[in-house]
Rosetta silent file (secondary structure, phi, psi, omega in degrees, C-alpha in Angstrom):
SEQUENCE: MKAVFLDATTLGNDVDFAPIERVTGGLVKHGATAPEQVAERIRGFDTVLVNKVVLGREHFEHSPELKTIAVVATGLNNIDLNAAKDHGIQVLNVTNYGRSTVAQHTMALILALATRLLDYDRDVRAGRWAQSDMFCLMNHPIMELEGRTLGIVGYGDLGQGVAERAKAFGMKILLGARPGQATGKVDGYSRIPLDELLPQVDVLSLHCLLTDETRNLIGARELQMMKPDALLINTSRGGLVDEGALANALREGIIRGAGFDVLTEEPPRNGNALLAEDIPNLIITPHSAWASREARQRIVDITAHNLASVS
SCORE:     score description
SCORE:     0.000 S_00000001
   1 L     0.000  126.745  178.996   -4.607  -21.385  -34.157 S_00000001
   2 L  -110.744  110.239 -168.058   -0.859  -21.197  -33.589 S_00000001
   3 E  -122.239  146.143  176.110   -0.235  -19.320  -30.341 S_00000001
   4 E  -135.182  138.397  176.924    2.738  -18.163  -28.291 S_00000001
   5 E  -108.706  117.190 -171.869    2.801  -16.553  -24.839 S_00000001
   6 L   -82.500  -24.344 -178.437    5.843  -14.277  -24.534 S_00000001
   7 L  -142.186   60.406 -174.765    5.854  -13.638  -20.759 S_00000001
   8 H   -63.640  -26.826 -179.040    3.897  -16.425  -19.102 S_00000001
   9 H   -61.505  -23.478 -179.129    5.789  -16.068  -15.818 S_00000001
  10 H   -63.972  -17.428  176.491    3.913  -12.817  -15.173 S_00000001
  11 H   -96.897    2.617  178.441    0.850  -14.910  -14.300 S_00000001
  12 L    86.406  172.318 -178.035    2.781  -17.075  -11.830 S_00000001
  13 L  -104.763   13.421 -177.008    3.461  -20.797  -11.784 S_00000001
  14 L  -118.436   16.978  176.326    0.269  -21.815   -9.976 S_00000001
  15 L  -104.984  157.419 -177.670   -2.345  -21.124  -12.648 S_00000001
  16 L  -100.827  112.859 -179.204   -3.808  -23.689  -15.029 S_00000001
  17 L   -85.357    3.935 -176.384   -3.259  -22.789  -18.694 S_00000001
  18 H   -55.115  -39.707  179.476   -5.384  -25.705  -19.896 S_00000001
  19 H   -58.673  -40.293  178.439   -8.329  -23.483  -20.965 S_00000001
  20 H   -71.300  -40.291 -179.539   -6.073  -21.540  -23.365 S_00000001
  21 H   -62.125  -36.799  179.081   -4.322  -24.696  -24.530 S_00000001
  22 H   -66.854  -42.358 -177.137   -7.668  -26.279  -25.413 S_00000001
  23 H   -69.458  -39.301 -175.145   -8.809  -23.258  -27.424 S_00000001
  24 H   -88.631  -12.094 -176.126   -5.527  -22.795  -29.276 S_00000001
  25 L    75.769   24.767 -177.329   -4.765  -26.471  -29.789 S_00000001
  26 L   128.366  156.051 -177.316   -1.532  -26.014  -27.893 S_00000001
  27 L  -148.836  123.534  173.281    0.459  -23.079  -26.587 S_00000001
  28 E   -84.915  124.342 -176.025    4.164  -22.274  -26.770 S_00000001
  29 E  -116.236  130.281  169.149    5.114  -20.559  -23.507 S_00000001
  30 L  -112.782  134.699 -179.682    8.162  -18.430  -22.764 S_00000001
  31 L   -62.540  -44.496  178.113    8.650  -17.357  -19.181 S_00000001
  32 L  -149.841  156.021 -179.334    9.997  -13.961  -20.219 S_00000001
  33 L  -137.575  122.440  177.009   11.013  -12.302  -23.451 S_00000001
  34 L   -76.188  154.341 -178.305   13.571   -9.531  -23.849 S_00000001
  35 H   -52.047  -38.616 -177.761   12.834   -6.771  -26.391 S_00000001
  36 H   -74.948   -8.157  178.963   15.475   -8.073  -28.769 S_00000001
  37 H   -97.062  -11.958 -171.359   13.860  -11.547  -28.720 S_00000001
  38 H   -59.943  -52.525 -174.821   10.327  -10.472  -29.620 S_00000001
  39 H   -56.099  -44.078 -178.839   10.596  -10.447  -33.417 S_00000001
  40 H   -67.557  -40.060 -173.772   12.088  -13.940  -33.566 S_00000001
  41 H   -76.232  -22.152  179.090    9.661  -15.460  -31.089 S_00000001
  42 H   -94.983   -8.695 -177.239    6.466  -14.209  -32.733 S_00000001
  43 L   -62.463  128.325  177.429    7.541  -15.135  -36.274 S_00000001
  44 L    90.231   -6.294 -179.828    5.188  -17.712  -37.777 S_00000001
  45 L   -99.054  141.310  175.832    2.498  -17.355  -35.082 S_00000001
  46 L   -93.150  -14.352 -178.663   -0.985  -16.024  -35.810 S_00000001
  47 E  -133.717  127.866  179.536   -1.784  -15.430  -32.122 S_00000001
  48 E  -123.769  129.734  175.789    0.467  -13.780  -29.554 S_00000001
  49 E  -105.914  133.702  177.750   -0.280  -13.538  -25.832 S_00000001
  50 E  -142.905  157.894  168.602    1.491  -10.912  -23.739 S_00000001
  51 L  -109.315  -66.049 -177.564    1.187   -9.210  -20.413 S_00000001
  52 L  -116.551   -4.592  178.192    3.842   -6.495  -20.368 S_00000001
  53 L   -62.774  135.926 -178.230    5.941   -7.249  -23.468 S_00000001
  54 L   -85.991  130.544  176.538    5.866   -4.297  -25.872 S_00000001
  55 E  -122.966  126.232 -176.952    4.613   -4.930  -29.417 S_00000001
  56 L  -131.718 -174.685 -174.349    4.966   -2.225  -32.043 S_00000001
  57 H   -55.755  -39.948 -177.809    4.786   -1.496  -35.728 S_00000001
  58 H   -63.022  -31.396  177.699    8.198   -2.991  -36.478 S_00000001
  59 H   -71.239  -41.724 -177.173    7.040   -6.353  -35.111 S_00000001
  60 H   -67.962  -35.759 -178.432    3.839   -6.344  -37.153 S_00000001
  61 H   -64.909  -27.708 -178.216    5.647   -5.448  -40.372 S_00000001
  62 L  -103.415    9.194  179.534    7.827   -8.543  -40.089 S_00000001
  63 L  -133.912   71.571 -176.301    5.063  -10.914  -38.947 S_00000001
  64 L   -64.295  -19.244  179.706    2.413  -10.998  -41.681 S_00000001
  65 L   -74.883  -18.070 -172.277    0.868  -14.158  -40.173 S_00000001
  66 L   -68.089  123.753 -178.720   -0.075  -12.321  -36.973 S_00000001
  67 L  -118.798  -28.420 -173.647   -3.844  -11.911  -36.681 S_00000001
  68 E  -139.540  134.702  170.045   -4.582  -11.673  -32.950 S_00000001
  69 E  -116.169  123.747  177.189   -2.893  -10.205  -29.877 S_00000001
  70 E  -109.106  109.871  177.394   -4.327  -11.272  -26.538 S_00000001
  71 E   -87.915  119.764 -176.845   -3.194   -9.027  -23.702 S_00000001
  72 L   -87.364   52.924  179.870   -3.593  -10.950  -20.437 S_00000001
  73 L  -165.951  177.878  179.226   -4.290   -7.704  -18.568 S_00000001
  74 L   -88.501  -45.121 -176.423   -6.568   -4.689  -18.855 S_00000001
  75 L   -68.679  141.640 -178.048   -4.087   -2.002  -19.881 S_00000001
  76 L  -116.745   17.386 -174.389   -3.111   -1.793  -23.553 S_00000001
  77 L   -69.659  -13.142  177.692   -0.333    0.789  -23.273 S_00000001
  78 L   -90.694    2.321  179.205    2.284   -1.799  -24.331 S_00000001
  79 E  -115.692  131.377  172.968    0.621   -2.325  -27.713 S_00000001
  80 L   -76.566   94.424 -172.612    0.828    0.129  -30.616 S_00000001
  81 H   -68.278  -35.245  178.350   -2.894    0.063  -31.300 S_00000001
  82 H   -64.681  -42.170  178.872   -2.731    2.273  -34.379 S_00000001
  83 H   -66.306  -39.744  178.303   -0.123    0.011  -35.953 S_00000001
  84 H   -61.012  -43.105  179.016   -2.156   -3.078  -35.065 S_00000001
  85 H   -62.660  -41.870 -179.812   -5.210   -1.568  -36.749 S_00000001
  86 H   -61.258  -30.029 -177.757   -3.177   -0.696  -39.845 S_00000001
  87 L   -99.499    9.643  177.118   -2.090   -4.344  -40.120 S_00000001
  88 L    68.408   29.016 -178.612   -5.557   -5.778  -39.482 S_00000001
  89 L   -97.395  127.409  177.620   -4.556   -7.277  -36.137 S_00000001
  90 E   -83.886  132.274 -179.911   -7.269   -7.727  -33.526 S_00000001
  91 E  -113.251  122.296  179.867   -6.229   -6.781  -29.989 S_00000001
  92 E  -110.222  148.850  172.665   -8.038   -8.396  -27.069 S_00000001
  93 L  -136.892  179.230 -175.106   -7.700   -7.590  -23.373 S_00000001
  94 L  -118.613  126.027  176.417   -9.098   -8.831  -20.068 S_00000001
  95 L  -123.444  164.854  172.624  -11.479   -6.842  -17.909 S_00000001
  96 L    59.225   38.192  177.076  -13.472   -7.506  -14.745 S_00000001
  97 L  -107.004  -20.296 -169.795  -11.111  -10.102  -13.313 S_00000001
  98 L  -115.970   17.391 -175.331   -9.746   -8.309  -10.257 S_00000001
  99 H   -54.155  -50.432 -175.494  -12.715   -6.680   -8.567 S_00000001
 100 H   -67.449  -47.419 -173.491  -12.497   -8.714   -5.372 S_00000001
 101 H   -73.325  -38.954  179.440   -8.742   -8.774   -4.928 S_00000001
 102 H   -70.502  -40.793  177.330   -8.060   -5.126   -5.882 S_00000001
 103 H   -63.636  -39.547  177.382  -10.939   -3.854   -3.754 S_00000001
 104 H   -61.496  -44.929 -179.348   -9.675   -5.995   -0.869 S_00000001
 105 H   -65.426  -40.670  178.101   -6.156   -4.586   -1.259 S_00000001
 106 H   -59.694  -46.672  179.699   -7.493   -1.035   -1.457 S_00000001
 107 H   -66.318  -34.247  177.930   -9.424   -1.470    1.776 S_00000001
 108 H   -61.984  -41.973  177.460   -6.376   -3.074    3.397 S_00000001
 109 H   -64.631  -44.564  179.159   -4.329    0.041    2.608 S_00000001
 110 H   -59.793  -47.287 -177.643   -7.076    2.332    3.897 S_00000001
 111 H   -65.710  -42.529 -179.522   -7.450    0.327    7.115 S_00000001
 112 H   -62.749  -40.897  179.740   -3.719    0.048    7.737 S_00000001
 113 H   -72.340  -42.190 -177.372   -3.262    3.800    7.321 S_00000001
 114 H   -64.883  -35.529 -178.320   -6.380    4.765    9.262 S_00000001
 115 H   -94.832   -2.695 -176.174   -5.430    2.576   12.234 S_00000001
 116 L    54.941   42.553 -173.758   -1.665    3.278   11.910 S_00000001
 117 H   -56.946  -48.995 -177.033   -1.228   -0.481   11.893 S_00000001
 118 H   -69.032  -35.799  178.605    2.379   -0.555   10.702 S_00000001
 119 H   -63.507  -44.674  179.611    3.436    2.238   13.053 S_00000001
 120 H   -68.363  -36.808  176.391    2.025    0.440   16.091 S_00000001
 121 H   -61.774  -43.996  178.298    3.558   -2.854   14.980 S_00000001
 122 H   -63.358  -38.834  179.110    6.960   -1.170   14.702 S_00000001
 123 H   -62.361  -42.780  179.770    6.524    0.417   18.135 S_00000001
 124 H   -63.257  -47.024 -178.235    5.776   -2.941   19.727 S_00000001
 125 H   -66.501  -25.637  178.304    8.756   -4.611   18.060 S_00000001
 126 L   -84.499   -0.608  176.823   10.989   -1.725   19.141 S_00000001
 127 L    87.655    6.977 -176.762   10.010   -2.287   22.777 S_00000001
 128 L   -70.067  -33.082  177.700    8.011    0.926   23.203 S_00000001
 129 L   -67.055  -42.471  179.575    4.907   -0.879   24.479 S_00000001
 130 L   -61.083  -25.866 -179.297    6.987   -2.722   27.050 S_00000001
 131 L   -93.503   -0.751 -175.571    8.279    0.644   28.261 S_00000001
 132 L   -67.291  146.346  178.505    4.841    2.280   28.427 S_00000001
 133 L   -89.576    5.044  171.223    3.667    3.663   31.773 S_00000001
 134 L  -142.040 -175.752 -167.200    0.114    2.457   31.065 S_00000001
 135 L   -74.070  -13.695 -175.200   -1.561   -0.545   29.462 S_00000001
 136 L  -140.826  175.843  171.497   -1.548    0.733   25.872 S_00000001
 137 L  -114.769  140.566  177.072    0.088    3.066   23.396 S_00000001
 138 L  -137.610   40.313 -173.925   -1.784    5.990   21.827 S_00000001
 139 L   -90.466   -0.428  174.460    1.048    7.830   20.158 S_00000001
 140 L  -126.792  128.647 -177.342   -0.385    7.664   16.615 S_00000001
 141 L   -68.786  134.908 -178.423   -3.809    9.177   15.819 S_00000001
 142 L  -105.232  133.370  177.553   -6.393    6.650   14.622 S_00000001
 143 L   -98.251  126.095  173.508   -9.082    7.525   12.073 S_00000001
 144 L   -87.180  126.462 -173.353  -12.491    5.876   12.460 S_00000001
 145 L   -75.386  -29.961 -177.110  -13.898    5.194    8.987 S_00000001
 146 L   -59.437  129.415  179.816  -17.586    5.209    9.884 S_00000001
 147 L    85.521   -8.711  178.675  -19.160    8.468    8.798 S_00000001
 148 L   -82.214  161.966 -177.367  -16.093    9.511    6.805 S_00000001
 149 E  -104.709  126.620  175.270  -16.271   10.374    3.113 S_00000001
 150 E  -103.273  124.504  173.795  -14.548    8.274    0.480 S_00000001
 151 E  -100.260  131.330 -179.139  -13.930    9.895   -2.879 S_00000001
 152 E  -118.990  124.719  174.107  -13.535    7.551   -5.840 S_00000001
 153 E  -111.165  111.372 -173.492  -12.088    8.670   -9.163 S_00000001
 154 L   106.109   84.101 -174.047  -12.751    5.961  -11.717 S_00000001
 155 L  -103.461   54.796  170.935  -16.071    4.246  -11.041 S_00000001
 156 L   -90.125 -151.176 -177.016  -15.648    1.186  -13.222 S_00000001
 157 H   -57.966  -43.835 -177.155  -15.634   -2.390  -12.006 S_00000001
 158 H   -72.515  -44.088  177.956  -12.864   -1.784   -9.460 S_00000001
 159 H   -60.729  -37.717  178.332  -14.204    1.519   -8.189 S_00000001
 160 H   -65.612  -39.537  178.425  -17.615   -0.070   -7.740 S_00000001
 161 H   -63.633  -38.916  177.675  -16.067   -2.921   -5.750 S_00000001
 162 H   -66.664  -42.145  179.524  -14.331   -0.466   -3.437 S_00000001
 163 H   -59.572  -43.161  178.985  -17.548    1.504   -2.959 S_00000001
 164 H   -58.000  -45.355 -176.838  -19.421   -1.655   -1.934 S_00000001
 165 H   -73.099  -36.578  178.484  -16.819   -2.528    0.699 S_00000001
 166 H   -65.732  -36.107  177.226  -16.463    1.015    1.985 S_00000001
 167 H   -60.787  -34.237  179.134  -20.230    1.207    2.525 S_00000001
 168 H   -64.612  -22.977  176.180  -19.940   -1.833    4.800 S_00000001
 169 L   -91.577    5.480  177.727  -17.665    0.306    7.002 S_00000001
 170 L    80.592   20.536 -179.862  -20.272    3.057    7.111 S_00000001
 171 L   -84.348  150.454  172.668  -18.432    5.405    4.770 S_00000001
 172 E   -88.906  144.555 -174.223  -20.149    7.988    2.590 S_00000001
 173 E  -115.332  129.798  169.111  -19.328    7.782   -1.122 S_00000001
 174 E  -127.020  147.772  178.750  -18.656   10.605   -3.562 S_00000001
 175 E  -110.230  143.160  177.039  -17.398   10.221   -7.123 S_00000001
 176 E  -104.166  137.514  178.039  -14.929   12.511   -8.840 S_00000001
 177 E   -83.747  126.628  172.804  -15.247   13.430  -12.504 S_00000001
 178 L   -69.840  163.663  178.318  -12.133   12.887  -14.575 S_00000001
 179 L   -53.383  126.641  179.278  -11.217   15.630  -17.062 S_00000001
 180 L    83.464   -2.204 -177.906  -13.945   15.789  -19.688 S_00000001
 181 L   -90.024  143.461 -178.264  -16.240   13.398  -17.808 S_00000001
 182 L   -71.065  147.862  174.239  -19.873   14.322  -17.173 S_00000001
 183 L   -94.498  177.182  179.427  -21.078   15.062  -13.664 S_00000001
 184 E   127.962 -164.597 -177.817  -24.402   13.963  -12.157 S_00000001
 185 E   -91.556  134.459  176.058  -25.809   10.929  -10.378 S_00000001
 186 E  -135.467  118.582 -177.620  -24.304    7.457  -10.892 S_00000001
 187 L    52.914   30.824  179.696  -25.750    4.486   -8.973 S_00000001
 188 L    85.289   -4.824  177.489  -27.209    7.017   -6.554 S_00000001
 189 E   -96.530  148.401  176.812  -23.820    8.617   -5.890 S_00000001
 190 E   -83.889  127.511  171.818  -23.000   12.193   -6.833 S_00000001
 191 E  -103.057  118.149 -172.599  -20.232   12.593   -9.401 S_00000001
 192 E  -125.606  161.366  178.081  -18.791   16.078   -9.009 S_00000001
 193 E   -57.169  148.463 -176.010  -15.816   17.995  -10.440 S_00000001
 194 H   -57.025  -41.050 -178.761  -12.490   17.043   -8.909 S_00000001
 195 H   -63.450  -28.141  175.382  -11.915   20.509   -7.466 S_00000001
 196 H   -80.708  -31.494 -177.474  -15.203   20.199   -5.555 S_00000001
 197 H   -70.158  -47.236 -168.819  -14.468   16.646   -4.472 S_00000001
 198 H   -55.317  -44.201 -178.804  -10.991   17.097   -2.996 S_00000001
 199 H   -69.762  -13.297 -174.295  -11.840   19.398   -0.073 S_00000001
 200 H   -95.447  -20.454 -168.091  -14.676   17.091    1.018 S_00000001
 201 L   -91.227  147.117  171.849  -13.032   13.677    1.162 S_00000001
 202 L   -93.240  -27.991  175.707  -11.318   11.952    4.056 S_00000001
 203 E  -135.909  131.862  175.280  -10.004    9.242    1.733 S_00000001
 204 E  -115.356  123.932 -177.607   -9.363    9.608   -1.997 S_00000001
 205 E  -121.677  127.122 -175.453   -9.028    6.366   -3.979 S_00000001
 206 E  -100.254  131.306 -178.676   -7.922    6.328   -7.620 S_00000001
 207 L  -141.979   33.713 -179.948   -9.188    3.673  -10.045 S_00000001
 208 L  -110.964  160.233  179.267   -8.804    5.241  -13.496 S_00000001
 209 L   -75.222  159.305  176.808   -6.482    4.408  -16.356 S_00000001
 210 L   -86.641  118.659  176.902   -3.403    6.484  -17.133 S_00000001
 211 L  -133.937  177.370  175.878   -4.014    8.700  -20.161 S_00000001
 212 L   -60.261  -32.274 -178.384   -2.750   12.067  -21.316 S_00000001
 213 L   -77.953  -27.306 -176.764   -5.733   13.606  -19.503 S_00000001
 214 L  -102.157   -5.495  178.877   -5.173   11.778  -16.199 S_00000001
 215 L   -61.483  130.374 -176.447   -1.378   11.968  -16.002 S_00000001
 216 L    54.398   38.019  177.069   -0.451   13.828  -12.782 S_00000001
 217 L   -55.404  -37.378  176.995   -4.161   14.157  -12.054 S_00000001
 218 E  -111.583  108.946  179.141   -3.164   14.705   -8.435 S_00000001
 219 L  -122.585 -163.526 -177.060   -0.309   17.175   -8.111 S_00000001
 220 H   -58.131  -42.002 -179.630    0.844   19.795   -5.621 S_00000001
 221 H   -61.827  -46.406 -177.812   -2.197   21.987   -6.268 S_00000001
 222 H   -67.603  -38.423  178.715   -4.669   19.160   -5.740 S_00000001
 223 H   -63.168  -37.118  177.835   -2.905   17.913   -2.595 S_00000001
 224 H   -64.827  -25.034 -179.205   -3.148   21.407   -1.110 S_00000001
 225 H   -79.320  -16.523 -176.366   -6.912   21.256   -1.655 S_00000001
 226 L   -81.781  161.739  176.904   -7.312   18.102    0.441 S_00000001
 227 L   -65.629  148.164  179.922   -7.937   17.950    4.179 S_00000001
 228 L   -66.406  -17.644  177.613   -4.787   17.780    6.327 S_00000001
 229 L  -106.966   17.796 -178.668   -5.940   14.449    7.781 S_00000001
 230 L   -79.104  157.045  175.645   -6.933   12.943    4.404 S_00000001
 231 E  -115.130  143.886  177.985   -5.543    9.725    2.952 S_00000001
 232 E  -118.864  126.035 -177.460   -4.650    9.145   -0.703 S_00000001
 233 E  -120.808  132.615  176.101   -4.846    5.629   -2.185 S_00000001
 234 E  -134.266  103.986  173.664   -3.631    4.578   -5.631 S_00000001
 235 L  -114.524   24.965 -174.775   -4.075    0.968   -6.712 S_00000001
 236 L  -107.918  -79.064 -176.353   -4.587    1.898  -10.355 S_00000001
 237 L  -142.987  137.727  169.295   -1.658    3.296  -12.354 S_00000001
 238 L   -65.270  145.769 -178.327    1.615    4.983  -11.585 S_00000001
 239 L   101.549  -16.183  174.762    1.665    8.459  -13.066 S_00000001
 240 L   -69.923  -23.878 -177.327   -1.793    9.462  -11.874 S_00000001
 241 E  -122.152  137.889  172.446   -0.059   11.242   -8.990 S_00000001
 242 L   -71.373  103.975 -170.946    2.954   13.567   -9.048 S_00000001
 243 H   -66.110  -36.724  176.827    5.141   11.425   -6.807 S_00000001
 244 H   -63.966  -42.258  178.634    7.573   14.206   -5.892 S_00000001
 245 H   -64.087  -39.076  179.141    4.705   16.481   -4.882 S_00000001
 246 H   -66.766  -42.869  178.538    3.183   13.702   -2.767 S_00000001
 247 H   -56.558  -44.488  179.271    6.493   12.994   -1.025 S_00000001
 248 H   -66.946  -39.760 -179.036    6.745   16.653   -0.059 S_00000001
 249 H   -62.981  -38.013  178.677    3.088   16.799    0.995 S_00000001
 250 H   -70.657  -40.843  178.133    3.550   13.869    3.373 S_00000001
 251 H   -62.191  -38.806 -174.734    6.723   15.341    4.850 S_00000001
 252 H   -89.321   -1.785  178.615    5.049   18.693    5.379 S_00000001
 253 L    74.759   22.415  178.679    1.816   17.249    6.792 S_00000001
 254 L   -67.964  -38.205  166.464   -0.328   18.594    3.950 S_00000001
 255 L  -128.905  164.410 -172.347   -2.151   15.252    4.011 S_00000001
 256 L   -80.340  -38.760 -174.270   -1.944   12.545    6.659 S_00000001
 257 E  -166.573  169.167  179.734   -0.991    9.450    4.682 S_00000001
 258 E  -149.857  148.152  175.729   -0.914    7.556    1.415 S_00000001
 259 E  -131.540  120.468 -175.854   -1.057    3.961    0.222 S_00000001
 260 E  -124.731  139.479  172.287    0.249    3.048   -3.233 S_00000001
 261 L  -111.895    2.302 -174.824    0.429   -0.240   -5.126 S_00000001
 262 L  -140.360  149.512  175.206    1.819    1.374   -8.282 S_00000001
 263 L  -134.548  167.055 -177.373    4.709    3.638   -9.283 S_00000001
 264 L   -66.092  -35.104  174.746    5.667    5.402  -12.502 S_00000001
 265 L  -116.413  126.931 -178.069    8.527    2.940  -13.107 S_00000001
 266 L  -133.374  122.275   -7.532    7.950   -0.712  -12.257 S_00000001
 267 L   -68.964  159.107 -174.893   10.087   -2.159  -10.885 S_00000001
 268 L   -80.202   67.620 -175.490   11.637    1.106   -9.608 S_00000001
 269 L   -67.462  -24.423 -177.400   15.189    0.314  -10.683 S_00000001
 270 L  -104.239   21.055  179.744   16.115    3.987  -10.912 S_00000001
 271 L    79.283  175.007 -179.030   14.690    4.971   -7.543 S_00000001
 272 L  -163.909  144.526 -178.479   11.572    6.979   -6.835 S_00000001
 273 H   -57.821  -29.566 -177.276   10.718   10.013   -4.750 S_00000001
 274 H   -81.755   -5.305 -179.287    8.305    7.908   -2.680 S_00000001
 275 H   -93.822    2.544  176.744   11.004    5.415   -1.676 S_00000001
 276 L   -63.975  146.356 -172.936   12.872    7.897    0.510 S_00000001
 277 L   -79.430  -10.260 -174.929   13.150    6.723    4.115 S_00000001
 278 L   -98.486   13.322 -177.922   11.989    9.977    5.706 S_00000001
 279 L   -91.631  120.430 -177.052    8.407    9.954    4.381 S_00000001
 280 L   -82.673  152.153  172.259    5.863    9.376    7.174 S_00000001
 281 L    48.802   50.289  177.470    2.693    7.280    7.040 S_00000001
 282 E  -126.257  129.921  175.382    3.273    5.912    3.563 S_00000001
 283 E  -117.540  128.610  175.987    2.674    2.298    2.518 S_00000001
 284 E  -125.261  127.228  175.390    3.913    1.031   -0.843 S_00000001
 285 L  -114.526  155.932 -167.997    3.211   -2.470   -2.127 S_00000001
 286 L   -87.167   61.530  179.731    4.813   -3.943   -5.294 S_00000001
 287 L    50.560   47.255 -174.847    1.904   -3.846   -7.778 S_00000001
 288 L  -109.744    1.656 -175.730    0.485   -6.908   -6.052 S_00000001
 289 L   -61.106  -29.354 -174.815   -3.155   -5.847   -5.564 S_00000001
 290 L   -87.336   -6.938 -155.451   -4.259   -7.854   -8.606 S_00000001
 291 L   -96.556   21.416  171.913   -2.257  -10.973   -7.879 S_00000001
 292 L   -62.180  152.360  179.153   -4.458  -13.389   -5.943 S_00000001
 293 H   -61.138  -37.787 -179.190   -4.407  -16.843   -7.516 S_00000001
 294 H   -60.063  -43.438 -179.277   -8.151  -16.592   -8.069 S_00000001
 295 H   -67.429  -41.418 -179.264   -7.781  -13.371  -10.066 S_00000001
 296 H   -65.974  -35.189  176.548   -4.873  -14.709  -12.112 S_00000001
 297 H   -69.424  -35.312  176.171   -6.836  -17.836  -12.992 S_00000001
 298 H   -62.254  -35.765  177.075   -9.759  -15.660  -14.053 S_00000001
 299 H   -59.492  -45.739  178.696   -7.374  -13.885  -16.436 S_00000001
 300 H   -60.974  -47.072 -176.466   -6.539  -17.230  -18.048 S_00000001
 301 H   -64.124  -42.555  179.940  -10.183  -18.245  -18.250 S_00000001
 302 H   -68.073  -39.199  177.422  -11.316  -14.924  -19.743 S_00000001
 303 H   -60.855  -42.592  177.770   -8.435  -14.958  -22.234 S_00000001
 304 H   -61.136  -41.211  178.138   -9.482  -18.438  -23.353 S_00000001
 305 H   -64.015  -43.416  179.442  -13.050  -17.197  -23.805 S_00000001
 306 H   -60.590  -44.098 -178.825  -11.827  -14.183  -25.793 S_00000001
 307 H   -67.851  -35.622  178.809   -9.725  -16.384  -28.086 S_00000001
 308 H   -63.061  -30.037 -177.667  -12.570  -18.819  -28.587 S_00000001
 309 H   -73.796  -17.193 -179.539  -14.715  -15.970  -29.874 S_00000001
 310 H  -113.011   -4.981 -176.878  -12.267  -15.265  -32.722 S_00000001
 311 L   -74.843    0.000    0.000  -11.082  -18.790  -33.515 S_00000001
């Protein structure tokens, strides 16, 4: 097996690539690869590893040796799957590596928003506590999670991990059906249509992939259906939420807060409606929910296992 990794830096410099190197008999690693470098760098290799590098029909047509693409992530939107199939190229991806770290990050966003953690920290640093006429500050409303309802859209490995942790906080769990998805009982939880789910939840957490059916799944109409003190969490994919509509909803108090780890453009070099400075009770993290060292090493280990199965 002759293998090349086009964007190895995306997994960090603290993971051990030895499992992949053993399976492939060696691995050529490039830290990053620009679009115009792809064709040259994959030429002569039968196995290509990528995270976010885009591979399309034009690459496959000029690389007849290519037999396997290993995506060191779950999403496959950077690979032209139809073209790969036409050229007999097997495409592998990695699933079930980030349950603990993504669920942990999701709960961190929920807790920070519910307790107004960042707001109180800013108040203390600004000297407002020191100026208080009593022993504490209570100028931001705090939501107690116990007894509240968490709605989860996307009940795969990550959604299940969030449900487990939310139950430990005494939250009630409801599942939302994506467009075209069946309703009914799943693991003892009720899966109901989204329009029925939204008015009931105190926290809505998204864990589904971005498809034509889920793009802008939550827009102005859906936000209006939610409780005014509800929280919206997205640690899945940018594009699931209409970001302009959410920015307006937060400004107008249509919902209480939101926590996002993803945006439609990453990194947001061209700006984003959610990056405006006047949006209250919004936390945005830089697509880092998946990035614990443990999770990144699991990606390497699972990729090695996947490659071993086709070698």
